[in-house]
RNA sequence: GGAGGGAUGGCCGAGUGGCCUAUGGCGCCUGUCUUGAAAACAGGUGUGGGGCAACCCACCGGGGGUUCGAAUCCCUCUCCCUCCGCCA
């Protein structure tokens, strides 16, 4: 959520930011109109309340019943006026909140302007795409032949875009998750195990609601939603808190499954395990002081890159342009790994600094050590790699001519002696 | 699922309709005293909003209501505790 003062004082900055995001800036004008309407009503209501408070105090002190009755009668009508004004105020407040809630974060000035993902900029490529003396096969062939991915069973028990990992495939994914978590712990993040379901308020805090309701799964009778990313519960951990400056930065890591309806991507990436309604992810999350968030962003990006290097994957760092930048983000770098079987760079991580955008929505502040006013802090989030795509990259990069998969050395502690997955 | 009890400032805890619209204590900050510290004493110490300002408004778990006036009375929801039942 943006600061209402910013919208009030410099609406053109906000309009411009929406335009470069390929959005209609009309909500800005709605916010301005509602905001001035609100302030007029608020001033009227508060003036009457001040009067009522003062007179009510006199009534409490008054001894003569005649004076009391006259004042009580006068205040009755003042009370009625206040009720009318407060009803209007409530309505305007609700509309204002709704309008300001759908305005996206302002991109950092360094974010390249572009229409969509085609405007993203490759910052650097690390490693060379692996060469093969045979034609590398896609994971959906390898996985089925090796008996470690079963698409039919996923569809049978749940539906399209679901699959089952079996035997060494399931174990390989678990090994990658455990490896990532342990790596992030060494990098200085504290592991969290959170609920996988959250209430609406929590989703509002991280920015998924109200705008992206259609992409979420919801319990049909309770106020409970399945998390689309660990970023949601991790933002919620300190909702409505004022943290002491000495506690910052707070660095968390969490494994969660992620649930997404993928309504906007119907028909895309239908083959394989690249885009499912359920996938696993290990996330990094940082609460930082504003002046430190840029350095923390660089650190988090380096920590995410380390996961790719440790797995021996060729990757590139891509900066998202304004047209691709997610709703809450101020600046985002993606990590894309090369998958030779499907022949494409797969987005396995997005590392974002959202500034105070989520902190405002979730009401998370900190108290400076010098005792100054409380301030909103900054939050950052980044995947320590999303699972199915990392799994795809590992399978396709480590495949052999015989159709088996060599297990990366770093995963051996979790693989129980399996160093190669072969056709049974 | 049933019955009962709770939720008040950083923490503990008083407050059942006006009498400073939150007593008191702990903690914290400042000052006095002291070579310094402790102790003692005095003062201060929540969040948000509106206003150039003086100041005003709101907030006692959330929401709604009664009243001239609500932390206090009523309704409702959430969460916590105790007991009973059921159960992975």
Short mmCIF file of C-alpha atoms (C1' of nucleotides) in Angstrom, two decimals:
data_model
loop_
_atom_site.label_atom_id
_atom_site.label_comp_id
_atom_site.label_asym_id
_atom_site.label_seq_id
_atom_site.Cartn_x
_atom_site.Cartn_y
_atom_site.Cartn_z
CA UNK A 1 0.00 0.00 0.00
CA UNK A 2 1.25 3.46 -0.83
CA UNK A 3 1.39 6.34 1.62
CA UNK A 4 -1.76 8.45 1.19
CA UNK A 5 0.41 11.53 1.71
CA UNK A 6 2.50 10.62 -1.33
CA UNK A 7 -0.60 10.20 -3.50
CA UNK A 8 -1.99 13.47 -2.17
CA UNK A 9 1.20 15.47 -2.65
CA UNK A 10 2.63 13.94 -5.80
CA UNK A 11 -0.10 12.07 -7.67
CA UNK A 12 1.73 12.34 -10.99
CA UNK A 13 4.53 10.11 -9.73
CA UNK A 14 1.94 7.46 -8.93
CA UNK A 15 0.14 7.86 -12.27
CA UNK A 16 3.42 7.54 -14.14
CA UNK A 17 4.33 4.43 -12.19
CA UNK A 18 1.02 2.85 -13.14
CA UNK A 19 1.43 3.78 -16.80
CA UNK A 20 4.86 2.16 -17.06
CA UNK A 21 3.30 -0.91 -15.52
CA UNK A 22 0.80 -0.89 -18.40
CA UNK A 23 -2.03 -0.03 -16.02
CA UNK A 24 -4.78 2.55 -16.12
CA UNK A 25 -3.94 5.33 -13.61
CA UNK A 26 -7.64 6.10 -12.97
CA UNK A 27 -7.59 4.70 -9.39
CA UNK A 28 -5.28 7.58 -8.43
CA UNK A 29 -7.98 10.12 -9.20
CA UNK A 30 -10.55 8.03 -7.35
CA UNK A 31 -8.25 8.05 -4.31
CA UNK A 32 -7.76 11.82 -4.48
CA UNK A 33 -11.50 12.50 -4.71
CA UNK A 34 -12.37 10.10 -1.88
CA UNK A 35 -9.54 11.43 0.28
CA UNK A 36 -10.72 15.04 0.12
CA UNK A 37 -14.31 13.94 0.65
CA UNK A 38 -13.19 12.00 3.70
CA UNK A 39 -11.33 14.91 5.22
CA UNK A 40 -14.34 17.23 4.88
CA UNK A 41 -16.60 14.71 6.62
CA UNK A 42 -13.98 13.99 9.25
CA UNK A 43 -13.58 17.65 10.15
CA UNK A 44 -17.36 18.10 10.47
CA UNK A 45 -17.77 14.98 12.57
CA UNK A 46 -14.86 15.78 14.87
CA UNK A 47 -16.05 19.30 15.47
CA UNK A 48 -19.45 18.01 16.59
CA UNK A 49 -17.85 15.33 18.75
CA UNK A 50 -15.72 17.92 20.50
CA UNK A 51 -18.86 19.90 21.25
CA UNK A 52 -20.71 16.83 22.48
CA UNK A 53 -17.82 15.82 24.73
CA UNK A 54 -17.64 19.26 26.29
CA UNK A 55 -21.39 19.60 26.86
CA UNK A 56 -21.75 16.04 28.13
CA UNK A 57 -19.12 16.81 30.72
CA UNK A 58 -21.15 19.85 31.81
CA UNK A 59 -24.28 17.72 32.05
CA UNK A 60 -22.46 15.39 34.39
CA UNK A 61 -21.58 18.32 36.64
CA UNK A 62 -24.86 20.26 36.38
CA UNK A 63 -27.14 20.24 39.39
CA UNK A 64 -30.23 22.08 38.16
CA UNK A 65 -32.52 19.76 36.25
CA UNK A 66 -33.85 22.48 33.89
CA UNK A 67 -30.38 23.24 32.47
CA UNK A 68 -29.65 19.54 32.20
CA UNK A 69 -32.78 18.78 30.21
CA UNK A 70 -32.14 21.60 27.73
CA UNK A 71 -28.59 20.45 27.12
CA UNK A 72 -29.54 16.79 26.82
CA UNK A 73 -32.15 17.74 24.26
CA UNK A 74 -29.59 19.80 22.29
CA UNK A 75 -27.06 17.00 22.34
CA UNK A 76 -29.63 14.50 21.13
CA UNK A 77 -29.75 16.29 17.78
CA UNK A 78 -25.96 16.70 17.72
CA UNK A 79 -25.70 12.96 18.26
CA UNK A 80 -28.04 12.33 15.35
CA UNK A 81 -25.92 14.54 13.09
CA UNK A 82 -22.78 12.73 14.16
CA UNK A 83 -24.40 9.40 13.38
CA UNK A 84 -25.27 10.56 9.87
CA UNK A 85 -21.77 11.94 9.25
CA UNK A 86 -20.11 8.82 10.62
CA UNK A 87 -22.22 6.60 8.38
CA UNK A 88 -21.06 8.61 5.37
CA UNK A 89 -17.52 8.59 6.67
CA UNK A 90 -17.56 4.82 7.06
CA UNK A 91 -18.72 4.43 3.49
CA UNK A 92 -16.13 6.84 2.08
CA UNK A 93 -13.42 5.27 4.20
CA UNK A 94 -14.26 1.84 2.85
CA UNK A 95 -14.17 3.05 -0.74
CA UNK A 96 -10.91 4.90 -0.16
CA UNK A 97 -9.31 1.84 1.37
CA UNK A 98 -10.49 -0.28 -1.53
CA UNK A 99 -9.19 2.21 -4.10
CA UNK A 100 -5.78 2.63 -2.50
CA UNK A 101 -5.46 -1.14 -2.04
CA UNK A 102 -5.38 -1.80 -5.77
CA UNK A 103 -2.64 0.74 -6.55
CA UNK A 104 0.66 -1.11 -7.12
CA UNK A 105 4.03 -0.28 -5.63
CA UNK A 106 6.18 2.34 -7.37
CA UNK A 107 9.08 0.83 -9.32
CA UNK A 108 12.61 1.82 -8.38
CA UNK A 109 14.00 4.45 -10.79
CA UNK A 110 16.57 1.90 -11.96
CA UNK A 111 13.93 -0.54 -13.19
CA UNK A 112 13.97 -0.63 -17.01
CA UNK A 113 10.75 0.46 -18.67
CA UNK A 114 9.21 -2.28 -20.78
CA UNK A 115 5.82 -3.59 -21.86
CA UNK A 116 6.01 -7.17 -20.55
CA UNK A 117 8.51 -9.96 -19.87
CA UNK A 118 10.12 -9.31 -23.26
CA UNK A 119 11.42 -6.04 -21.84
CA UNK A 120 13.33 -7.79 -19.06
CA UNK A 121 17.08 -7.29 -19.11
CA UNK A 122 19.65 -10.07 -18.72
CA UNK A 123 22.19 -8.77 -16.20
CA UNK A 124 24.64 -11.67 -16.37
CA UNK A 125 24.88 -15.33 -17.24
CA UNK A 126 26.83 -17.66 -15.00
CA UNK A 127 28.18 -20.85 -16.55
CA UNK A 128 27.80 -22.29 -20.02
CA UNK A 129 24.78 -24.32 -21.09
CA UNK A 130 25.89 -27.94 -20.79
CA UNK A 131 26.59 -29.67 -24.12
CA UNK A 132 25.56 -33.22 -24.84
CA UNK A 133 26.78 -35.82 -27.36
CA UNK A 134 23.15 -36.87 -27.71
CA UNK A 135 19.84 -35.05 -27.89
CA UNK A 136 18.79 -34.22 -24.31
CA UNK A 137 15.26 -35.28 -23.52
CA UNK A 138 12.55 -33.33 -21.67
CA UNK A 139 11.79 -34.26 -18.07
CA UNK A 140 8.32 -35.57 -18.90
CA UNK A 141 9.92 -38.32 -20.96
CA UNK A 142 12.78 -39.01 -18.57
CA UNK A 143 10.52 -38.94 -15.53
CA UNK A 144 7.93 -41.31 -16.95
CA UNK A 145 10.52 -43.77 -18.31
CA UNK A 146 12.35 -43.81 -14.97
CA UNK A 147 9.07 -44.26 -13.09
CA UNK A 148 9.66 -41.19 -10.92
CA UNK A 149 6.92 -38.91 -12.29
CA UNK A 150 3.38 -40.20 -12.78
CA UNK A 151 1.11 -37.77 -14.55
CA UNK A 152 -1.81 -40.20 -14.95
CA UNK A 153 -2.13 -40.80 -11.24
CA UNK A 154 -2.10 -37.07 -10.49
CA UNK A 155 -4.92 -36.49 -12.97
CA UNK A 156 -6.80 -39.53 -11.68
CA UNK A 157 -6.82 -38.55 -8.03
CA UNK A 158 -7.09 -34.77 -8.39
CA UNK A 159 -7.24 -33.42 -11.95
CA UNK A 160 -5.24 -31.66 -14.60
CA UNK A 161 -1.99 -29.91 -13.66
CA UNK A 162 -1.38 -32.41 -10.83
CA UNK A 163 1.22 -35.19 -10.80
CA UNK A 164 2.73 -37.74 -8.46
CA UNK A 165 6.44 -38.06 -7.74
CA UNK A 166 7.44 -41.59 -6.98
CA UNK A 167 10.42 -43.43 -5.46
CA UNK A 168 13.74 -41.68 -6.17
CA UNK A 169 11.83 -38.75 -7.76
CA UNK A 170 10.01 -37.97 -4.54
CA UNK A 171 13.22 -38.48 -2.64
CA UNK A 172 15.18 -36.22 -4.99
CA UNK A 173 12.72 -33.38 -4.45
CA UNK A 174 12.89 -33.87 -0.68
CA UNK A 175 16.69 -33.84 -0.87
CA UNK A 176 16.66 -30.54 -2.75
CA UNK A 177 14.28 -29.00 -0.20
CA UNK A 178 16.42 -30.17 2.72
CA UNK A 179 19.59 -29.00 1.00
CA UNK A 180 18.15 -25.52 0.38
CA UNK A 181 16.88 -25.12 3.93
CA UNK A 182 20.20 -26.19 5.42
CA UNK A 183 22.07 -23.87 3.07
CA UNK A 184 19.87 -20.88 3.99
CA UNK A 185 20.30 -21.63 7.69
CA UNK A 186 24.07 -21.47 7.15
CA UNK A 187 23.58 -18.20 5.28
CA UNK A 188 21.97 -16.73 8.40
CA UNK A 189 18.25 -17.30 7.98
CA UNK A 190 16.07 -18.74 10.75
CA UNK A 191 13.90 -21.64 9.63
CA UNK A 192 10.15 -21.28 10.11
CA UNK A 193 7.42 -23.86 9.77
CA UNK A 194 4.19 -21.97 9.22
CA UNK A 195 0.54 -22.82 8.61
CA UNK A 196 -0.22 -23.48 4.96
CA UNK A 197 -3.60 -21.82 5.36
CA UNK A 198 -4.10 -18.19 6.34
CA UNK A 199 -6.94 -15.74 6.90
CA UNK A 200 -7.88 -12.89 4.55
CA UNK A 201 -6.14 -10.25 6.60
CA UNK A 202 -2.82 -12.01 6.15
CA UNK A 203 -3.26 -12.16 2.38
CA UNK A 204 -4.11 -8.48 2.37
CA UNK A 205 -0.90 -7.73 4.21
CA UNK A 206 1.31 -9.35 1.61
CA UNK A 207 -0.70 -7.85 -1.27
CA UNK A 208 -2.51 -10.88 -2.74
CA UNK A 209 -5.90 -9.59 -1.66
CA UNK A 210 -8.05 -7.98 -2.82
CA UNK A 211 -6.61 -7.95 -6.32
CA UNK A 212 -5.61 -11.56 -6.90
CA UNK A 213 -8.52 -13.32 -5.30
CA UNK A 214 -9.13 -15.35 -8.46
CA UNK A 215 -5.74 -17.00 -8.26
CA UNK A 216 -6.23 -18.36 -4.75
CA UNK A 217 -7.89 -21.43 -3.28
CA UNK A 218 -10.32 -20.77 -0.45
CA UNK A 219 -12.19 -22.88 2.05
CA UNK A 220 -15.83 -22.56 1.08
CA UNK A 221 -17.14 -21.90 4.56
CA UNK A 222 -14.28 -20.58 6.69
CA UNK A 223 -12.10 -17.51 6.23
CA UNK A 224 -9.14 -19.70 5.31
CA UNK A 225 -7.07 -19.60 2.14
CA UNK A 226 -4.32 -21.90 0.91
CA UNK A 227 -1.01 -20.04 0.72
CA UNK A 228 0.22 -19.24 -2.81
CA UNK A 229 3.77 -18.71 -1.45
CA UNK A 230 5.55 -18.74 1.91
CA UNK A 231 5.94 -14.99 1.47
CA UNK A 232 2.35 -14.67 2.73
CA UNK A 233 2.70 -16.31 6.17
CA UNK A 234 6.21 -14.87 6.57
CA UNK A 235 4.87 -11.35 6.06
CA UNK A 236 2.12 -12.14 8.56
CA UNK A 237 4.50 -13.25 11.31
CA UNK A 238 5.01 -9.69 12.52
CA UNK A 239 1.72 -8.16 11.40
CA UNK A 240 0.61 -5.30 13.72
CA UNK A 241 3.91 -5.25 15.56
CA UNK A 242 6.43 -2.56 16.41
CA UNK A 243 9.88 -4.19 16.46
CA UNK A 244 12.89 -2.84 18.32
CA UNK A 245 15.58 -1.65 15.92
CA UNK A 246 18.10 -3.98 17.60
CA UNK A 247 16.17 -7.01 16.28
CA UNK A 248 16.65 -5.98 12.64
CA UNK A 249 17.37 -7.36 10.20
CA UNK A 250 15.24 -10.47 10.74
CA UNK A 251 16.03 -13.17 8.20
CA UNK A 252 13.70 -16.11 7.76
CA UNK A 253 13.55 -19.16 5.55
CA UNK A 254 10.62 -21.50 5.16
CA UNK A 255 9.55 -24.47 3.12
CA UNK A 256 5.90 -24.52 2.12
CA UNK A 257 3.80 -26.00 -0.60
CA UNK A 258 2.22 -23.29 -2.77
CA UNK A 259 -1.29 -23.44 -4.17
CA UNK A 260 -2.33 -21.43 -7.21
CA UNK A 261 -5.39 -21.66 -9.40
CA UNK A 262 -3.40 -20.42 -12.43
CA UNK A 263 -6.55 -18.91 -13.92
CA UNK A 264 -4.52 -16.39 -15.88
CA UNK A 265 -2.27 -19.06 -17.41
CA UNK A 266 -4.93 -21.42 -18.72
CA UNK A 267 -3.47 -23.34 -21.64
CA UNK A 268 0.12 -22.28 -20.93
CA UNK A 269 2.85 -24.72 -19.95
CA UNK A 270 0.40 -27.59 -19.85
CA UNK A 271 3.09 -30.17 -20.46
CA UNK A 272 5.33 -31.53 -17.71
CA UNK A 273 5.62 -30.25 -14.16
CA UNK A 274 6.62 -26.66 -14.90
CA UNK A 275 3.31 -25.10 -13.88
CA UNK A 276 1.03 -26.93 -11.47
CA UNK A 277 -1.69 -25.93 -9.04
CA UNK A 278 0.48 -27.22 -6.21
CA UNK A 279 4.23 -26.93 -5.96
CA UNK A 280 6.89 -26.78 -3.28
CA UNK A 281 9.19 -23.89 -2.61
CA UNK A 282 11.83 -22.80 -0.14
CA UNK A 283 11.60 -19.09 0.52
CA UNK A 284 13.86 -16.45 2.03
CA UNK A 285 12.35 -13.43 3.73
CA UNK A 286 13.92 -10.38 5.38
CA UNK A 287 12.60 -7.56 7.55
CA UNK A 288 15.08 -4.69 7.32
CA UNK A 289 15.55 -1.03 8.14
CA UNK A 290 14.84 1.16 5.08
CA UNK A 291 18.44 2.30 4.77
CA UNK A 292 19.62 -1.31 4.77
CA UNK A 293 17.12 -2.89 2.40
CA UNK A 294 19.16 -2.31 -0.73
CA UNK A 295 22.18 -4.10 0.76
CA UNK A 296 19.93 -6.89 2.02
CA UNK A 297 18.49 -7.23 -1.48
CA UNK A 298 21.96 -7.74 -2.92
CA UNK A 299 22.74 -10.23 -0.21
CA UNK A 300 19.55 -12.21 -0.81
CA UNK A 301 20.23 -12.32 -4.54
CA UNK A 302 23.71 -13.67 -3.84
CA UNK A 303 22.25 -16.26 -1.46
CA UNK A 304 19.78 -17.40 -4.12
CA UNK A 305 22.54 -17.60 -6.72
CA UNK A 306 24.53 -19.81 -4.40
CA UNK A 307 21.78 -22.44 -4.60
CA UNK A 308 22.16 -22.58 -8.39
CA UNK A 309 25.93 -22.78 -8.25
CA UNK A 310 25.87 -25.45 -5.55
CA UNK A 311 23.66 -27.59 -7.77
CA UNK A 312 25.95 -26.94 -10.73
CA UNK A 313 23.21 -25.30 -12.76
CA UNK A 314 23.85 -22.73 -15.45
CA UNK A 315 21.76 -19.67 -14.70
CA UNK A 316 21.25 -16.08 -15.61
CA UNK A 317 20.18 -13.06 -13.58
CA UNK A 318 17.38 -11.10 -15.21
CA UNK A 319 16.03 -7.78 -14.08
CA UNK A 320 12.26 -7.48 -14.42
CA UNK A 321 11.09 -4.46 -16.40
CA UNK A 322 8.19 -2.26 -15.30
CA UNK A 323 5.66 -4.23 -17.34
CA UNK A 324 6.59 -7.53 -15.69
CA UNK A 325 7.16 -6.28 -12.14
CA UNK A 326 4.73 -7.83 -9.69
CA UNK A 327 2.09 -5.73 -7.93
CA UNK A 328 3.88 -5.35 -4.59
CA UNK A 329 7.43 -5.11 -5.88
CA UNK A 330 9.73 -2.11 -5.99
CA UNK A 331 12.54 -3.94 -7.75
CA UNK A 332 12.94 -7.60 -8.71
CA UNK A 333 15.64 -9.84 -10.11
CA UNK A 334 14.73 -13.26 -11.48
CA UNK A 335 17.01 -16.26 -11.58
CA UNK A 336 16.56 -18.45 -14.61
CA UNK A 337 18.22 -21.83 -14.99
CA UNK A 338 18.94 -23.53 -18.28
CA UNK A 339 16.93 -26.69 -18.90
CA UNK A 340 18.36 -28.46 -21.98
CA UNK A 341 15.50 -30.95 -22.38
CA UNK A 342 12.75 -28.39 -22.80
CA UNK A 343 15.31 -26.00 -24.27
CA UNK A 344 14.42 -22.93 -22.25
CA UNK A 345 15.50 -20.77 -19.36
CA UNK A 346 13.21 -21.56 -16.43
CA UNK A 347 12.35 -18.90 -13.89
CA UNK A 348 13.19 -20.57 -10.60
CA UNK A 349 13.43 -17.54 -8.36
CA UNK A 350 12.26 -13.96 -7.97
CA UNK A 351 14.18 -11.85 -5.50
CA UNK A 352 12.28 -8.69 -4.62
CA UNK A 353 12.64 -5.65 -2.46
CA UNK A 354 9.10 -4.40 -1.86
CA UNK A 355 10.19 -1.43 0.28
CA UNK A 356 7.54 -0.46 2.81
CA UNK A 357 4.64 -1.57 0.59
CA UNK A 358 3.83 -4.76 2.52
CA UNK A 359 4.82 -3.22 5.86
CA UNK A 360 2.14 -0.57 5.39
CA UNK A 361 -0.49 -3.12 4.47
CA UNK A 362 0.46 -5.45 7.32
CA UNK A 363 1.21 -2.58 9.73
CA UNK A 364 4.75 -3.59 10.64
CA UNK A 365 6.97 -0.88 12.10
CA UNK A 366 10.12 -0.57 14.10
CA UNK A 367 11.16 1.75 16.87
CA UNK A 368 14.52 3.45 16.22
CA UNK A 369 17.12 2.88 18.94
CA UNK A 370 17.38 6.64 19.49
CA UNK A 371 13.75 6.67 20.60
CA UNK A 372 12.45 8.54 17.57
CA UNK A 373 9.07 8.02 15.93
CA UNK A 374 8.11 4.55 14.81
CA UNK A 375 8.71 3.91 11.10
CA UNK A 376 7.56 1.35 8.61
CA UNK A 377 10.30 -1.14 7.86
CA UNK A 378 11.15 -2.73 4.54
CA UNK A 379 10.51 -6.33 3.57
CA UNK A 380 12.22 -8.50 0.98
CA UNK A 381 11.38 -11.90 -0.35
CA UNK A 382 13.06 -14.35 -2.63
CA UNK A 383 12.65 -17.94 -3.58
CA UNK A 384 15.53 -20.14 -2.63
CA UNK A 385 14.31 -21.79 -5.79
CA UNK A 386 10.92 -23.16 -6.71
CA UNK A 387 10.81 -26.89 -6.67
CA UNK A 388 9.35 -28.30 -9.85
CA UNK A 389 11.53 -26.11 -12.04
CA UNK A 390 14.65 -26.85 -10.04
CA UNK A 391 13.76 -30.52 -10.30
CA UNK A 392 13.31 -30.14 -14.06
CA UNK A 393 16.71 -28.48 -14.36
CA UNK A 394 18.44 -31.14 -12.28
CA UNK A 395 16.81 -33.98 -14.21
CA UNK A 396 17.49 -32.52 -17.63
CA UNK A 397 21.04 -31.31 -16.93
CA UNK A 398 22.18 -34.47 -15.22
CA UNK A 399 20.67 -36.93 -17.69
CA UNK A 400 22.88 -39.47 -19.41
CA UNK A 401 22.81 -41.06 -22.83
CA UNK A 402 21.32 -44.22 -21.26
CA UNK A 403 18.36 -42.21 -19.92
CA UNK A 404 19.40 -42.26 -16.28
CA UNK A 405 19.98 -39.26 -14.03
CA UNK A 406 23.19 -38.59 -12.14
CA UNK A 407 22.39 -37.25 -8.65
CA UNK A 408 24.34 -34.04 -7.87
CA UNK A 409 27.01 -34.66 -5.26
CA UNK A 410 25.69 -32.02 -2.82
CA UNK A 411 22.41 -33.92 -2.47
CA UNK A 412 24.01 -37.21 -1.44
CA UNK A 413 23.46 -36.72 2.33
CA UNK A 414 19.71 -37.03 1.73
CA UNK A 415 19.70 -39.67 -1.03
CA UNK A 416 20.53 -42.72 1.05
CA UNK A 417 23.34 -43.89 -1.18
CA UNK A 418 21.50 -43.36 -4.48
CA UNK A 419 23.94 -41.59 -6.81
CA UNK A 420 22.17 -42.48 -10.03
CA UNK A 421 18.51 -42.89 -10.90
CA UNK A 422 18.21 -45.57 -13.58
CA UNK A 423 15.50 -47.35 -15.47
CA UNK A 424 14.34 -50.16 -13.18
"C1'" G B 1 -19.64 -30.27 19.90
"C1'" G B 2 -21.46 -28.77 25.31
"C1'" A B 3 -20.77 -25.76 30.03
"C1'" G B 4 -18.17 -21.96 32.48
"C1'" G B 5 -14.27 -18.03 32.98
"C1'" G B 6 -11.32 -14.44 30.55
"C1'" A B 7 -9.06 -10.46 26.81
"C1'" U B 8 -7.36 -3.08 29.74
"C1'" G B 9 -1.00 0.79 27.89
"C1'" G B 10 6.20 -2.49 26.97
"C1'" C B 11 4.69 -5.96 31.33
"C1'" C B 12 1.56 -6.89 35.82
"C1'" G B 13 -3.01 -5.18 37.31
"C1'" A B 14 -7.48 -1.74 39.27
"C1'" G B 15 -11.69 0.20 37.20
"C1'" U B 16 -20.00 -2.16 36.66
"C1'" G B 17 -22.68 4.84 33.31
"C1'" G B 18 -20.27 11.36 34.24
"C1'" C B 19 -16.26 13.15 39.87
"C1'" C B 20 -8.67 14.33 35.13
"C1'" U B 21 -12.60 9.81 29.60
"C1'" A B 22 -7.51 4.47 32.52
"C1'" U B 23 -5.81 4.22 39.86
"C1'" G B 24 -1.41 1.78 41.24
"C1'" G B 25 3.06 -1.09 40.57
"C1'" C B 26 7.20 -2.87 37.46
"C1'" G B 27 10.23 -1.48 33.41
"C1'" C B 28 12.26 2.60 30.59
"C1'" C B 29 13.92 8.03 29.98
"C1'" U B 30 15.34 12.75 32.27
"C1'" G B 31 16.68 15.50 36.55
"C1'" U B 32 18.29 16.23 41.91
"C1'" C B 33 21.76 14.16 45.37
"C1'" U B 34 26.83 11.40 44.57
"C1'" U B 35 33.92 11.26 42.76
"C1'" G B 36 30.99 7.34 40.02
"C1'" A B 37 27.18 3.75 40.56
"C1'" A B 38 23.19 1.92 43.48
"C1'" A B 39 19.36 3.61 46.63
"C1'" A B 40 16.06 7.61 47.53
"C1'" C B 41 13.23 11.66 45.67
"C1'" A B 42 10.87 14.59 41.54
"C1'" G B 43 9.13 14.75 36.62
"C1'" G B 44 8.21 12.21 32.13
"C1'" U B 45 7.01 7.75 29.38
"C1'" G B 46 1.11 4.37 24.06
"C1'" U B 47 -0.77 4.29 18.73
"C1'" G B 48 -3.11 6.57 14.75
"C1'" G B 49 -5.78 10.66 12.35
"C1'" G B 50 -7.14 16.07 11.41
"C1'" G B 51 -5.21 21.19 11.85
"C1'" C B 52 -0.13 26.43 10.07
"C1'" A B 53 -0.73 26.29 15.26
"C1'" A B 54 -2.92 26.40 20.14
"C1'" C B 55 -5.49 22.22 20.03
"C1'" C B 56 -9.05 18.57 18.66
"C1'" C B 57 -10.76 13.43 17.43
"C1'" A B 58 -10.42 8.11 17.76
"C1'" C B 59 -8.54 3.67 20.09
"C1'" C B 60 -9.49 -0.56 26.90
"C1'" G B 61 -9.62 -8.17 21.65
"C1'" G B 62 -12.83 -7.09 16.46
"C1'" G B 63 -17.69 -5.35 14.74
"C1'" G B 64 -22.57 -3.41 15.82
"C1'" G B 65 -26.18 -1.25 19.36
"C1'" U B 66 -28.45 1.53 23.83
"C1'" U B 67 -27.38 6.62 25.97
"C1'" C B 68 -26.76 13.66 26.26
"C1'" G B 69 -22.41 10.62 27.81
"C1'" A B 70 -19.78 3.55 27.46
"C1'" A B 71 -13.50 0.36 29.39
"C1'" U B 72 -18.20 -0.10 32.24
"C1'" C B 73 -24.88 -2.00 29.81
"C1'" C B 74 -26.85 -5.13 25.36
"C1'" C B 75 -25.96 -8.17 20.72
"C1'" U B 76 -22.38 -10.63 17.76
"C1'" C B 77 -17.62 -12.56 16.24
"C1'" U B 78 -12.48 -14.01 17.21
"C1'" C B 79 -8.84 -15.78 20.40
"C1'" C B 80 -7.08 -17.76 25.28
"C1'" C B 81 -7.98 -20.74 29.89
"C1'" U B 82 -10.78 -24.74 32.83
"C1'" C B 83 -14.03 -28.97 32.71
"C1'" C B 84 -17.01 -32.67 29.81
"C1'" G B 85 -17.71 -35.34 25.15
"C1'" C B 86 -15.68 -36.97 20.45
"C1'" C B 87 -11.36 -37.87 17.58
"C1'" A B 88 -6.12 -38.12 13.97
#
